[in-house]
mmCIF file with all atom_site columns, C-alpha atoms in Angstrom:
data_model
loop_
_atom_site.group_PDB
_atom_site.id
_atom_site.type_symbol
_atom_site.label_atom_id
_atom_site.label_alt_id
_atom_site.label_comp_id
_atom_site.label_asym_id
_atom_site.label_entity_id
_atom_site.label_seq_id
_atom_site.pdbx_PDB_ins_code
_atom_site.Cartn_x
_atom_site.Cartn_y
_atom_site.Cartn_z
_atom_site.occupancy
_atom_site.B_iso_or_equiv
_atom_site.pdbx_formal_charge
_atom_site.auth_seq_id
_atom_site.auth_comp_id
_atom_site.auth_asym_id
_atom_site.auth_atom_id
_atom_site.pdbx_PDB_model_num
ATOM 1  C CA . GLN A 1 1  ? 12.500  -2.738  -17.814 1.00 81.00 ? 1  GLN A CA 1
ATOM 2  C CA . LEU A 1 2  ? 9.853   -5.360  -18.612 1.00 80.00 ? 2  LEU A CA 1
ATOM 3  C CA . ALA A 1 3  ? 7.066   -2.989  -17.533 1.00 87.00 ? 3  ALA A CA 1
ATOM 4  C CA . PHE A 1 4  ? 8.495   -0.316  -19.838 1.00 88.00 ? 4  PHE A CA 1
ATOM 5  C CA . LEU A 1 5  ? 8.553   -2.746  -22.772 1.00 87.00 ? 5  LEU A CA 1
ATOM 6  C CA . ARG A 1 6  ? 4.942   -3.744  -22.074 1.00 88.00 ? 6  ARG A CA 1
ATOM 7  C CA . ARG A 1 7  ? 3.858   -0.099  -22.033 1.00 91.00 ? 7  ARG A CA 1
ATOM 8  C CA . LEU A 1 8  ? 5.804   0.535   -25.219 1.00 92.00 ? 8  LEU A CA 1
ATOM 9  C CA . THR A 1 9  ? 4.116   -2.438  -26.892 1.00 92.00 ? 9  THR A CA 1
ATOM 10 C CA . LEU A 1 10 ? 0.704   -1.216  -25.730 1.00 94.00 ? 10 LEU A CA 1
ATOM 11 C CA . LEU A 1 11 ? 1.454   2.241   -27.101 1.00 95.00 ? 11 LEU A CA 1
ATOM 12 C CA . ARG A 1 12 ? 2.469   0.733   -30.450 1.00 96.00 ? 12 ARG A CA 1
ATOM 13 C CA . HIS A 1 13 ? -0.849  -1.153  -30.598 1.00 96.00 ? 13 HIS A CA 1
ATOM 14 C CA . ILE A 1 14 ? -2.822  1.969   -29.686 1.00 97.00 ? 14 ILE A CA 1
ATOM 15 C CA . LEU A 1 15 ? -1.057  3.969   -32.390 1.00 97.00 ? 15 LEU A CA 1
ATOM 16 C CA . GLU A 1 16 ? -1.754  1.236   -34.926 1.00 98.00 ? 16 GLU A CA 1
ATOM 17 C CA . LEU A 1 17 ? -5.413  1.241   -33.904 1.00 98.00 ? 17 LEU A CA 1
ATOM 18 C CA . ALA A 1 18 ? -5.535  4.992   -34.467 1.00 98.00 ? 18 ALA A CA 1
ATOM 19 C CA . ALA A 1 19 ? -3.963  4.544   -37.898 1.00 98.00 ? 19 ALA A CA 1
ATOM 20 C CA . VAL A 1 20 ? -6.381  1.774   -38.865 1.00 98.00 ? 20 VAL A CA 1
ATOM 21 C CA . ASN A 1 21 ? -9.323  3.854   -37.662 1.00 98.00 ? 21 ASN A CA 1
ATOM 22 C CA . GLY A 1 22 ? -8.105  6.741   -39.812 1.00 98.00 ? 22 GLY A CA 1
ATOM 23 C CA . LEU A 1 23 ? -7.895  4.495   -42.852 1.00 98.00 ? 23 LEU A CA 1
ATOM 24 C CA . LEU A 1 24 ? -11.388 3.179   -42.140 1.00 98.00 ? 24 LEU A CA 1
ATOM 25 C CA . TRP A 1 25 ? -12.756 6.717   -41.932 1.00 97.00 ? 25 TRP A CA 1
ATOM 26 C CA . GLN A 1 26 ? -11.100 7.518   -45.261 1.00 97.00 ? 26 GLN A CA 1
ATOM 27 C CA . ALA A 1 27 ? -12.610 4.404   -46.854 1.00 97.00 ? 27 ALA A CA 1
ATOM 28 C CA . GLU A 1 28 ? -16.034 5.361   -45.496 1.00 95.00 ? 28 GLU A CA 1
ATOM 29 C CA . ASP A 1 29 ? -15.571 8.833   -46.995 1.00 96.00 ? 29 ASP A CA 1
ATOM 30 C CA . ASP A 1 30 ? -14.694 7.130   -50.292 1.00 94.00 ? 30 ASP A CA 1
ATOM 31 C CA . ILE A 1 31 ? -17.987 5.222   -50.173 1.00 93.00 ? 31 ILE A CA 1
ATOM 32 C CA . ARG A 1 32 ? -19.868 8.455   -49.467 1.00 94.00 ? 32 ARG A CA 1
ATOM 33 C CA . ARG A 1 33 ? -18.115 10.084  -52.433 1.00 92.00 ? 33 ARG A CA 1
ATOM 34 C CA . LEU A 1 34 ? -19.017 7.148   -54.657 1.00 90.00 ? 34 LEU A CA 1
ATOM 35 C CA . ARG A 1 35 ? -22.667 7.349   -53.617 1.00 90.00 ? 35 ARG A CA 1
ATOM 36 C CA . LYS A 1 36 ? -22.738 11.001  -54.711 1.00 91.00 ? 36 LYS A CA 1
ATOM 37 C CA . THR A 1 37 ? -20.903 10.467  -58.027 1.00 85.00 ? 37 THR A CA 1
ATOM 38 C CA . PRO A 1 38 ? -22.986 9.613   -61.082 1.00 83.00 ? 38 PRO A CA 1
ATOM 39 C CA . ARG A 1 39 ? -22.182 6.076   -62.160 1.00 80.00 ? 39 ARG A CA 1
ATOM 40 C CA . ALA A 1 40 ? -21.630 7.116   -65.759 1.00 77.00 ? 40 ALA A CA 1
ATOM 41 C CA . ALA A 1 41 ? -18.777 9.399   -64.659 1.00 77.00 ? 41 ALA A CA 1
ATOM 42 C CA . TRP A 1 42 ? -16.612 6.383   -63.818 1.00 74.00 ? 42 TRP A CA 1
ATOM 43 C CA . ALA A 1 43 ? -16.335 5.361   -67.463 1.00 73.00 ? 43 ALA A CA 1
ATOM 44 C CA . TRP A 1 44 ? -13.952 8.297   -67.869 1.00 70.00 ? 44 TRP A CA 1
ATOM 45 C CA . PHE A 1 45 ? -11.559 6.579   -65.435 1.00 72.00 ? 45 PHE A CA 1
ATOM 46 C CA . GLY A 1 46 ? -11.696 3.271   -67.322 1.00 78.00 ? 46 GLY A CA 1
ATOM 47 C CA . ARG A 1 47 ? -13.454 1.549   -64.414 1.00 81.00 ? 47 ARG A CA 1
ATOM 48 C CA . THR A 1 48 ? -17.038 0.926   -63.544 1.00 85.00 ? 48 THR A CA 1
ATOM 49 C CA . TRP A 1 49 ? -18.719 2.351   -60.480 1.00 87.00 ? 49 TRP A CA 1
ATOM 50 C CA . ALA A 1 50 ? -19.304 -1.208  -59.237 1.00 87.00 ? 50 ALA A CA 1
ATOM 51 C CA . GLU A 1 51 ? -15.600 -2.060  -59.542 1.00 89.00 ? 51 GLU A CA 1
ATOM 52 C CA . GLU A 1 52 ? -14.675 0.977   -57.492 1.00 89.00 ? 52 GLU A CA 1
ATOM 53 C CA . VAL A 1 53 ? -17.308 0.194   -54.837 1.00 91.00 ? 53 VAL A CA 1
ATOM 54 C CA . ALA A 1 54 ? -16.119 -3.413  -54.657 1.00 94.00 ? 54 ALA A CA 1
ATOM 55 C CA . ASP A 1 55 ? -12.503 -2.310  -54.164 1.00 95.00 ? 55 ASP A CA 1
ATOM 56 C CA . VAL A 1 56 ? -13.471 0.036   -51.339 1.00 96.00 ? 56 VAL A CA 1
ATOM 57 C CA . ALA A 1 57 ? -15.679 -2.635  -49.735 1.00 95.00 ? 57 ALA A CA 1
ATOM 58 C CA . VAL A 1 58 ? -12.809 -5.143  -49.768 1.00 97.00 ? 58 VAL A CA 1
ATOM 59 C CA . ARG A 1 59 ? -10.505 -2.490  -48.274 1.00 97.00 ? 59 ARG A CA 1
ATOM 60 C CA . ILE A 1 60 ? -13.022 -1.805  -45.493 1.00 97.00 ? 60 ILE A CA 1
ATOM 61 C CA . GLN A 1 61 ? -13.317 -5.526  -44.761 1.00 97.00 ? 61 GLN A CA 1
ATOM 62 C CA . ALA A 1 62 ? -9.535  -5.956  -44.546 1.00 98.00 ? 62 ALA A CA 1
ATOM 63 C CA . LEU A 1 63 ? -9.214  -2.894  -42.308 1.00 98.00 ? 63 LEU A CA 1
ATOM 64 C CA . ASN A 1 64 ? -11.978 -4.140  -40.007 1.00 97.00 ? 64 ASN A CA 1
ATOM 65 C CA . ASP A 1 65 ? -10.209 -7.500  -39.767 1.00 97.00 ? 65 ASP A CA 1
ATOM 66 C CA . ARG A 1 66 ? -6.944  -5.761  -38.839 1.00 97.00 ? 66 ARG A CA 1
ATOM 67 C CA . ARG A 1 67 ? -8.791  -3.550  -36.363 1.00 97.00 ? 67 ARG A CA 1
ATOM 68 C CA . THR A 1 68 ? -10.150 -6.664  -34.659 1.00 96.00 ? 68 THR A CA 1
ATOM 69 C CA . GLU A 1 69 ? -6.632  -8.131  -34.475 1.00 96.00 ? 69 GLU A CA 1
ATOM 70 C CA . VAL A 1 70 ? -5.215  -4.946  -32.957 1.00 97.00 ? 70 VAL A CA 1
ATOM 71 C CA . ILE A 1 71 ? -8.039  -4.675  -30.419 1.00 96.00 ? 71 ILE A CA 1
ATOM 72 C CA . THR A 1 72 ? -7.336  -8.285  -29.426 1.00 95.00 ? 72 THR A CA 1
ATOM 73 C CA . LEU A 1 73 ? -3.670  -7.373  -28.870 1.00 94.00 ? 73 LEU A CA 1
ATOM 74 C CA . ILE A 1 74 ? -4.619  -4.313  -26.811 1.00 95.00 ? 74 ILE A CA 1
ATOM 75 C CA . ASN A 1 75 ? -7.070  -6.319  -24.719 1.00 94.00 ? 75 ASN A CA 1
ATOM 76 C CA . ALA A 1 76 ? -4.441  -8.974  -24.061 1.00 92.00 ? 76 ALA A CA 1
ATOM 77 C CA . ALA A 1 77 ? -1.919  -6.290  -23.089 1.00 91.00 ? 77 ALA A CA 1
ATOM 78 C CA . ILE A 1 78 ? -4.266  -4.761  -20.516 1.00 89.00 ? 78 ILE A CA 1
ATOM 79 C CA . GLY A 1 79 ? -5.701  -8.045  -19.277 1.00 86.00 ? 79 GLY A CA 1
ATOM 80 C CA . VAL A 1 80 ? -9.196  -7.899  -20.751 1.00 86.00 ? 80 VAL A CA 1
ATOM 81 C CA . ALA A 1 81 ? -10.735 -11.312 -21.317 1.00 78.00 ? 81 ALA A CA 1
ATOM 82 C CA . ALA A 1 82 ? -10.774 -12.591 -24.880 1.00 72.00 ? 82 ALA A CA 1
ATOM 83 C CA . GLY A 1 83 ? -14.072 -12.596 -26.709 1.00 65.00 ? 83 GLY A CA 1
ATOM 84 C CA . MET A 1 84 ? -15.001 -8.948  -26.152 1.00 56.00 ? 84 MET A CA 1
ATOM 85 C CA . GLU A 1 85 ? -14.161 -7.985  -29.734 1.00 55.00 ? 85 GLU A CA 1
ATOM 86 C CA . LYS A 1 86 ? -16.312 -8.662  -32.781 1.00 61.00 ? 86 LYS A CA 1
ATOM 87 C CA . ILE A 1 87 ? -15.178 -11.654 -34.801 1.00 61.00 ? 87 ILE A CA 1
ATOM 88 C CA . HIS A 1 88 ? -15.499 -11.481 -38.597 1.00 56.00 ? 88 HIS A CA 1
ATOM 89 C CA . ASP A 1 89 ? -15.974 -14.777 -40.413 1.00 62.00 ? 89 ASP A CA 1
#
């Protein structure tokens, strides 16, 4: 039963990693969209282009931090030595 619970925990971490990766890809697509949108167009939304870029950048940073945490959990679950993942200060 313990082995089953470990596999279930590993699966949960892998699924979370997939979800985080998906959110990162979406955020990267948002940045690409912003790069193609004229900055003046954002005034229509009541925000500046820079505000929107900053929000997406902060979202990407938070997602990368969570991705690092999840990879650390996966590595621990499969017995990979700590320190293989990138650490964000």
